[in-house]
């Protein structure tokens, strides 16, 4: 069986190849290791292999890991799951980034709960295929939410995140990714600090990289399959 260090290395290699193929600059796309449902010891293995960016989906679980790994202070923790407003305080107090802000209420709460010492980096989640099962704003709603977030002192607007529909043909996927890239570039024209497009998972990594993604999120490829009932 491959070790986490080995899988991490091959995931990084696949990403590097996709970046090169897309004629993008070396290291222009970051790899977020999605460690949801995986034990702290797995994160330590990836850390020892040199990895620093980790993504968690569930608030309680994520916070427990962050607290257990406090000595590894150069880890950058990203919250990527849906957020209920009654749990926003835990995210505001523990994470470095959140990828899933999709409404004013959550943005305002996070701002109020975040310490003024270090801003919380924020991505707006976009529901690019308009799926009822998914969180996120429409392309048309980005500007208004961005304006609100940009005015909040304890949040730093950094860009957009999306999870494209799983079952769609190649042409539809390409269109979705292109629309996201355009929306991202438009946002960059309005805000200096916008530099992150979180887009691409195992199945669509190469296409996402070809369409301007700056951060891909991989779980299974690095940590192995998750058991079914905790997803
Ligand atoms: C779980 C998850 C991932 C990683 O998924 P894998 O299939 O394990 O690579 C990426 N992004 C989000 C938002 C996720 O919830």
mmCIF file of C-alpha atoms and ligand atoms in Angstrom:
data_model
loop_
_atom_site.group_PDB
_atom_site.id
_atom_site.type_symbol
_atom_site.label_atom_id
_atom_site.label_comp_id
_atom_site.label_asym_id
_atom_site.label_seq_id
_atom_site.Cartn_x
_atom_site.Cartn_y
_atom_site.Cartn_z
ATOM 1 C CA UNK A 1 0.000 0.000 0.000
ATOM 2 C CA UNK A 2 1.153 3.489 -0.791
ATOM 3 C CA UNK A 3 1.893 5.860 2.051
ATOM 4 C CA UNK A 4 0.282 9.269 2.394
ATOM 5 C CA UNK A 5 3.628 10.842 1.519
ATOM 6 C CA UNK A 6 3.730 8.837 -1.729
ATOM 7 C CA UNK A 7 0.143 9.669 -2.657
ATOM 8 C CA UNK A 8 0.735 13.315 -1.892
ATOM 9 C CA UNK A 9 3.737 13.285 -4.177
ATOM 10 C CA UNK A 10 1.819 11.714 -7.056
ATOM 11 C CA UNK A 11 -1.084 14.138 -6.554
ATOM 12 C CA UNK A 12 1.390 17.034 -6.666
ATOM 13 C CA UNK A 13 2.957 15.531 -9.797
ATOM 14 C CA UNK A 14 -0.415 15.249 -11.558
ATOM 15 C CA UNK A 15 -1.147 18.839 -10.620
ATOM 16 C CA UNK A 16 2.240 19.995 -11.907
ATOM 17 C CA UNK A 17 1.615 18.205 -15.190
ATOM 18 C CA UNK A 18 -1.806 19.819 -15.571
ATOM 19 C CA UNK A 19 -0.264 23.237 -14.851
ATOM 20 C CA UNK A 20 2.445 22.690 -17.433
ATOM 21 C CA UNK A 21 -0.012 21.415 -20.020
ATOM 22 C CA UNK A 22 -2.153 24.530 -19.514
ATOM 23 C CA UNK A 23 0.954 26.714 -20.064
ATOM 24 C CA UNK A 24 0.560 28.239 -16.640
ATOM 25 C CA UNK A 25 3.349 29.330 -14.323
ATOM 26 C CA UNK A 26 4.936 26.687 -12.092
ATOM 27 C CA UNK A 27 3.332 26.766 -8.625
ATOM 28 C CA UNK A 28 0.462 28.975 -9.781
ATOM 29 C CA UNK A 29 -2.052 26.411 -8.502
ATOM 30 C CA UNK A 30 -2.060 25.350 -4.867
ATOM 31 C CA UNK A 31 -3.041 21.912 -3.638
ATOM 32 C CA UNK A 32 -5.488 21.818 -0.740
ATOM 33 C CA UNK A 33 -5.395 18.439 1.027
ATOM 34 C CA UNK A 34 -8.950 17.642 2.120
ATOM 35 C CA UNK A 35 -8.591 15.689 5.363
ATOM 36 C CA UNK A 36 -12.264 15.402 6.350
ATOM 37 C CA UNK A 37 -13.099 12.204 8.254
ATOM 38 C CA UNK A 38 -9.387 11.315 8.430
ATOM 39 C CA UNK A 39 -7.508 11.095 11.719
ATOM 40 C CA UNK A 40 -5.018 13.633 13.023
ATOM 41 C CA UNK A 41 -2.230 11.089 12.463
ATOM 42 C CA UNK A 42 -2.907 11.216 8.705
ATOM 43 C CA UNK A 43 -2.571 14.998 8.724
ATOM 44 C CA UNK A 44 0.703 14.689 10.628
ATOM 45 C CA UNK A 45 2.010 12.335 7.943
ATOM 46 C CA UNK A 46 1.167 14.821 5.202
ATOM 47 C CA UNK A 47 2.676 17.600 7.298
ATOM 48 C CA UNK A 48 5.898 15.669 7.751
ATOM 49 C CA UNK A 49 5.994 15.202 3.986
ATOM 50 C CA UNK A 50 6.021 18.992 3.733
ATOM 51 C CA UNK A 51 2.344 19.778 3.174
ATOM 52 C CA UNK A 52 0.782 22.810 4.867
ATOM 53 C CA UNK A 53 -2.680 23.442 3.374
ATOM 54 C CA UNK A 54 -5.538 21.374 4.791
ATOM 55 C CA UNK A 55 -9.276 21.501 4.157
ATOM 56 C CA UNK A 56 -12.055 20.382 6.506
ATOM 57 C CA UNK A 57 -15.807 20.106 5.884
ATOM 58 C CA UNK A 58 -17.335 19.648 9.287
ATOM 59 C CA UNK A 59 -17.000 22.384 11.894
ATOM 60 C CA UNK A 60 -16.733 20.304 15.063
ATOM 61 C CA UNK A 61 -14.381 17.754 13.557
ATOM 62 C CA UNK A 62 -12.205 20.437 12.007
ATOM 63 C CA UNK A 63 -11.898 22.405 15.224
ATOM 64 C CA UNK A 64 -10.901 19.307 17.182
ATOM 65 C CA UNK A 65 -8.081 18.644 14.717
ATOM 66 C CA UNK A 66 -6.942 22.258 14.711
ATOM 67 C CA UNK A 67 -6.758 22.224 18.483
ATOM 68 C CA UNK A 68 -4.962 18.882 18.562
ATOM 69 C CA UNK A 69 -2.376 20.158 16.081
ATOM 70 C CA UNK A 70 -1.836 23.605 17.543
ATOM 71 C CA UNK A 71 1.957 23.166 17.740
ATOM 72 C CA UNK A 72 2.071 22.815 13.956
ATOM 73 C CA UNK A 73 1.425 26.522 13.741
ATOM 74 C CA UNK A 74 2.317 26.952 10.077
ATOM 75 C CA UNK A 75 -0.614 24.809 8.904
ATOM 76 C CA UNK A 76 -3.160 26.842 6.978
ATOM 77 C CA UNK A 77 -6.657 25.577 7.795
ATOM 78 C CA UNK A 78 -9.439 25.956 5.231
ATOM 79 C CA UNK A 79 -13.099 25.431 6.036
ATOM 80 C CA UNK A 80 -14.750 24.169 2.834
ATOM 81 C CA UNK A 81 -18.088 22.737 3.975
ATOM 82 C CA UNK A 82 -21.545 24.218 4.286
ATOM 83 C CA UNK A 83 -21.844 26.443 7.351
ATOM 84 C CA UNK A 84 -24.895 26.798 9.583
ATOM 85 C CA UNK A 85 -25.024 30.182 11.227
ATOM 86 C CA UNK A 86 -25.080 28.711 14.748
ATOM 87 C CA UNK A 87 -21.591 27.279 14.117
ATOM 88 C CA UNK A 88 -20.012 30.339 12.580
ATOM 89 C CA UNK A 89 -18.201 31.331 15.781
ATOM 90 C CA UNK A 90 -16.113 28.167 15.749
ATOM 91 C CA UNK A 91 -15.051 28.844 12.185
ATOM 92 C CA UNK A 92 -14.309 32.509 12.893
ATOM 93 C CA UNK A 93 -12.161 31.577 15.885
ATOM 94 C CA UNK A 94 -10.245 28.632 14.468
ATOM 95 C CA UNK A 95 -9.825 28.630 10.710
ATOM 96 C CA UNK A 96 -7.611 30.756 8.420
ATOM 97 C CA UNK A 97 -9.875 30.518 5.387
ATOM 98 C CA UNK A 98 -13.502 29.784 4.566
ATOM 99 C CA UNK A 99 -14.498 28.776 1.016
ATOM 100 C CA UNK A 100 -18.234 28.580 1.516
ATOM 101 C CA UNK A 101 -19.636 32.014 2.275
ATOM 102 C CA UNK A 102 -22.853 32.419 0.317
ATOM 103 C CA UNK A 103 -24.979 34.914 2.222
ATOM 104 C CA UNK A 104 -24.778 38.257 3.962
ATOM 105 C CA UNK A 105 -25.940 36.887 7.299
ATOM 106 C CA UNK A 106 -22.999 34.472 7.564
ATOM 107 C CA UNK A 107 -20.504 37.094 6.413
ATOM 108 C CA UNK A 108 -21.723 39.549 9.035
ATOM 109 C CA UNK A 109 -21.642 36.947 11.792
ATOM 110 C CA UNK A 110 -18.132 35.786 10.904
ATOM 111 C CA UNK A 111 -16.947 39.377 10.869
ATOM 112 C CA UNK A 112 -18.382 40.019 14.314
ATOM 113 C CA UNK A 113 -16.884 36.836 15.746
ATOM 114 C CA UNK A 114 -13.425 37.147 14.184
ATOM 115 C CA UNK A 115 -10.636 38.746 16.152
ATOM 116 C CA UNK A 116 -9.424 42.021 14.690
ATOM 117 C CA UNK A 117 -5.805 40.790 14.847
ATOM 118 C CA UNK A 118 -5.893 38.514 11.836
ATOM 119 C CA UNK A 119 -8.425 38.681 9.062
ATOM 120 C CA UNK A 120 -10.363 35.598 8.006
ATOM 121 C CA UNK A 121 -9.768 34.898 4.300
ATOM 122 C CA UNK A 122 -13.064 34.482 2.486
ATOM 123 C CA UNK A 123 -14.148 32.891 -0.765
ATOM 124 C CA UNK A 124 -17.673 33.267 -2.053
ATOM 125 C CA UNK A 125 -19.188 29.919 -3.017
ATOM 126 C CA UNK A 126 -20.855 29.955 -6.422
ATOM 127 C CA UNK A 127 -23.521 27.391 -7.344
ATOM 128 C CA UNK A 128 -22.485 27.401 -10.983
ATOM 129 C CA UNK A 129 -24.925 24.737 -12.170
ATOM 130 C CA UNK A 130 -27.807 26.027 -10.112
ATOM 131 C CA UNK A 131 -28.287 22.773 -8.212
ATOM 132 C CA UNK A 132 -30.878 22.776 -5.446
ATOM 133 C CA UNK A 133 -28.731 20.346 -3.436
ATOM 134 C CA UNK A 134 -25.808 22.767 -3.285
ATOM 135 C CA UNK A 135 -25.045 25.967 -1.469
ATOM 136 C CA UNK A 136 -23.750 29.024 -3.237
ATOM 137 C CA UNK A 137 -24.832 32.194 -4.988
ATOM 138 C CA UNK A 138 -25.504 32.597 -8.689
ATOM 139 C CA UNK A 139 -23.020 34.424 -10.931
ATOM 140 C CA UNK A 140 -25.358 37.428 -10.867
ATOM 141 C CA UNK A 141 -25.319 37.594 -7.064
ATOM 142 C CA UNK A 142 -21.521 37.677 -6.666
ATOM 143 C CA UNK A 143 -21.061 41.443 -6.979
ATOM 144 C CA UNK A 144 -23.478 42.365 -4.215
ATOM 145 C CA UNK A 145 -22.104 39.846 -1.710
ATOM 146 C CA UNK A 146 -18.509 40.781 -2.624
ATOM 147 C CA UNK A 147 -19.224 44.427 -1.919
ATOM 148 C CA UNK A 148 -20.650 43.568 1.478
ATOM 149 C CA UNK A 149 -17.699 41.301 2.421
ATOM 150 C CA UNK A 150 -15.106 43.794 1.207
ATOM 151 C CA UNK A 151 -16.522 46.389 3.585
ATOM 152 C CA UNK A 152 -16.206 44.138 6.661
ATOM 153 C CA UNK A 153 -12.993 44.884 8.591
ATOM 154 C CA UNK A 154 -12.265 41.403 9.944
ATOM 155 C CA UNK A 155 -12.800 39.552 6.676
ATOM 156 C CA UNK A 156 -10.530 39.563 3.643
ATOM 157 C CA UNK A 157 -12.222 38.791 0.359
ATOM 158 C CA UNK A 158 -9.859 36.511 -1.621
ATOM 159 C CA UNK A 159 -12.026 35.094 -4.400
ATOM 160 C CA UNK A 160 -14.466 32.391 -5.437
ATOM 161 C CA UNK A 161 -15.073 28.696 -4.885
ATOM 162 C CA UNK A 162 -17.255 26.264 -6.800
ATOM 163 C CA UNK A 163 -18.218 22.603 -6.913
ATOM 164 C CA UNK A 164 -19.461 21.912 -10.454
ATOM 165 C CA UNK A 165 -22.214 19.386 -11.032
ATOM 166 C CA UNK A 166 -20.836 15.856 -11.008
ATOM 167 C CA UNK A 167 -22.926 14.397 -13.804
ATOM 168 C CA UNK A 168 -22.460 16.633 -16.795
ATOM 169 C CA UNK A 169 -20.850 16.144 -20.169
ATOM 170 C CA UNK A 170 -17.474 17.570 -21.055
ATOM 171 C CA UNK A 171 -18.854 20.553 -22.988
ATOM 172 C CA UNK A 172 -21.163 21.591 -20.159
ATOM 173 C CA UNK A 173 -18.364 21.240 -17.634
ATOM 174 C CA UNK A 174 -16.052 23.379 -19.764
ATOM 175 C CA UNK A 175 -18.721 26.052 -20.021
ATOM 176 C CA UNK A 176 -19.244 26.084 -16.243
ATOM 177 C CA UNK A 177 -15.523 26.362 -15.578
ATOM 178 C CA UNK A 178 -15.173 29.171 -18.128
ATOM 179 C CA UNK A 179 -18.035 31.100 -16.561
ATOM 180 C CA UNK A 180 -16.330 30.798 -13.190
ATOM 181 C CA UNK A 181 -13.036 32.011 -14.612
ATOM 182 C CA UNK A 182 -14.706 35.031 -16.158
ATOM 183 C CA UNK A 183 -16.511 35.879 -12.931
ATOM 184 C CA UNK A 184 -13.203 35.543 -11.070
ATOM 185 C CA UNK A 185 -11.372 37.878 -13.437
ATOM 186 C CA UNK A 186 -14.160 40.394 -13.173
ATOM 187 C CA UNK A 187 -13.927 40.299 -9.384
ATOM 188 C CA UNK A 188 -10.157 40.771 -9.592
ATOM 189 C CA UNK A 189 -10.686 43.992 -11.503
ATOM 190 C CA UNK A 190 -12.678 45.381 -8.579
ATOM 191 C CA UNK A 191 -10.629 44.110 -5.618
ATOM 192 C CA UNK A 192 -6.813 44.105 -5.351
ATOM 193 C CA UNK A 193 -6.633 41.257 -2.881
ATOM 194 C CA UNK A 194 -8.696 38.792 -4.904
ATOM 195 C CA UNK A 195 -6.260 36.089 -6.027
ATOM 196 C CA UNK A 196 -7.925 32.725 -5.399
ATOM 197 C CA UNK A 197 -10.215 30.582 -7.518
ATOM 198 C CA UNK A 198 -10.883 27.357 -5.616
ATOM 199 C CA UNK A 199 -12.017 25.013 -8.355
ATOM 200 C CA UNK A 200 -11.186 21.439 -9.307
ATOM 201 C CA UNK A 201 -11.314 18.082 -7.547
ATOM 202 C CA UNK A 202 -9.979 14.670 -8.611
ATOM 203 C CA UNK A 203 -12.345 14.220 -11.537
ATOM 204 C CA UNK A 204 -12.009 17.677 -13.087
ATOM 205 C CA UNK A 205 -8.577 18.846 -11.967
ATOM 206 C CA UNK A 206 -7.005 19.193 -15.413
ATOM 207 C CA UNK A 207 -9.980 21.075 -16.849
ATOM 208 C CA UNK A 208 -10.137 23.358 -13.800
ATOM 209 C CA UNK A 209 -6.425 24.153 -14.121
ATOM 210 C CA UNK A 210 -6.885 24.863 -17.831
ATOM 211 C CA UNK A 211 -9.637 27.301 -16.853
ATOM 212 C CA UNK A 212 -7.747 29.442 -14.386
ATOM 213 C CA UNK A 213 -8.139 27.611 -11.073
ATOM 214 C CA UNK A 214 -5.569 28.682 -8.468
ATOM 215 C CA UNK A 215 -6.427 26.026 -5.878
ATOM 216 C CA UNK A 216 -7.560 22.437 -6.334
ATOM 217 C CA UNK A 217 -9.057 20.389 -3.511
ATOM 218 C CA UNK A 218 -8.104 16.714 -3.262
ATOM 219 C CA UNK A 219 -9.112 14.284 -0.546
ATOM 220 C CA UNK A 220 -9.306 10.662 -1.626
ATOM 221 C CA UNK A 221 -6.264 10.900 -3.892
ATOM 222 C CA UNK A 222 -4.123 11.813 -0.883
ATOM 223 C CA UNK A 223 -5.723 10.138 2.125
ATOM 224 C CA UNK A 224 -7.531 7.221 0.469
ATOM 225 C CA UNK A 225 -11.248 6.416 0.354
ATOM 226 C CA UNK A 226 -13.564 7.573 3.096
ATOM 227 C CA UNK A 227 -16.037 5.147 4.640
ATOM 228 C CA UNK A 228 -19.508 5.483 3.262
ATOM 229 C CA UNK A 229 -21.498 6.557 6.305
ATOM 230 C CA UNK A 230 -19.309 9.499 7.242
ATOM 231 C CA UNK A 231 -18.823 10.567 3.641
HETATM 232 C C1 LIG B 1 -14.695 16.194 0.053
HETATM 233 C C2 LIG B 1 -14.448 17.417 -0.730
HETATM 234 C C3 LIG B 1 -13.373 17.500 -1.629
HETATM 235 C C4 LIG B 1 -12.421 16.352 -1.897
HETATM 236 O O1 LIG B 1 -13.114 15.292 -2.455
HETATM 237 P P1 LIG B 1 -12.379 13.943 -2.888
HETATM 238 O O2 LIG B 1 -13.358 13.272 -3.749
HETATM 239 O O3 LIG B 1 -12.075 13.182 -1.659
HETATM 240 O O4 LIG B 1 -11.123 14.318 -3.592
HETATM 241 C C5 LIG B 1 -13.195 18.704 -2.279
HETATM 242 N N1 LIG B 1 -13.993 19.753 -2.095
HETATM 243 C C6 LIG B 1 -15.040 19.711 -1.256
HETATM 244 C C7 LIG B 1 -15.898 20.905 -1.095
HETATM 245 C C8 LIG B 1 -15.298 18.541 -0.558
HETATM 246 O O5 LIG B 1 -16.335 18.499 0.277
#
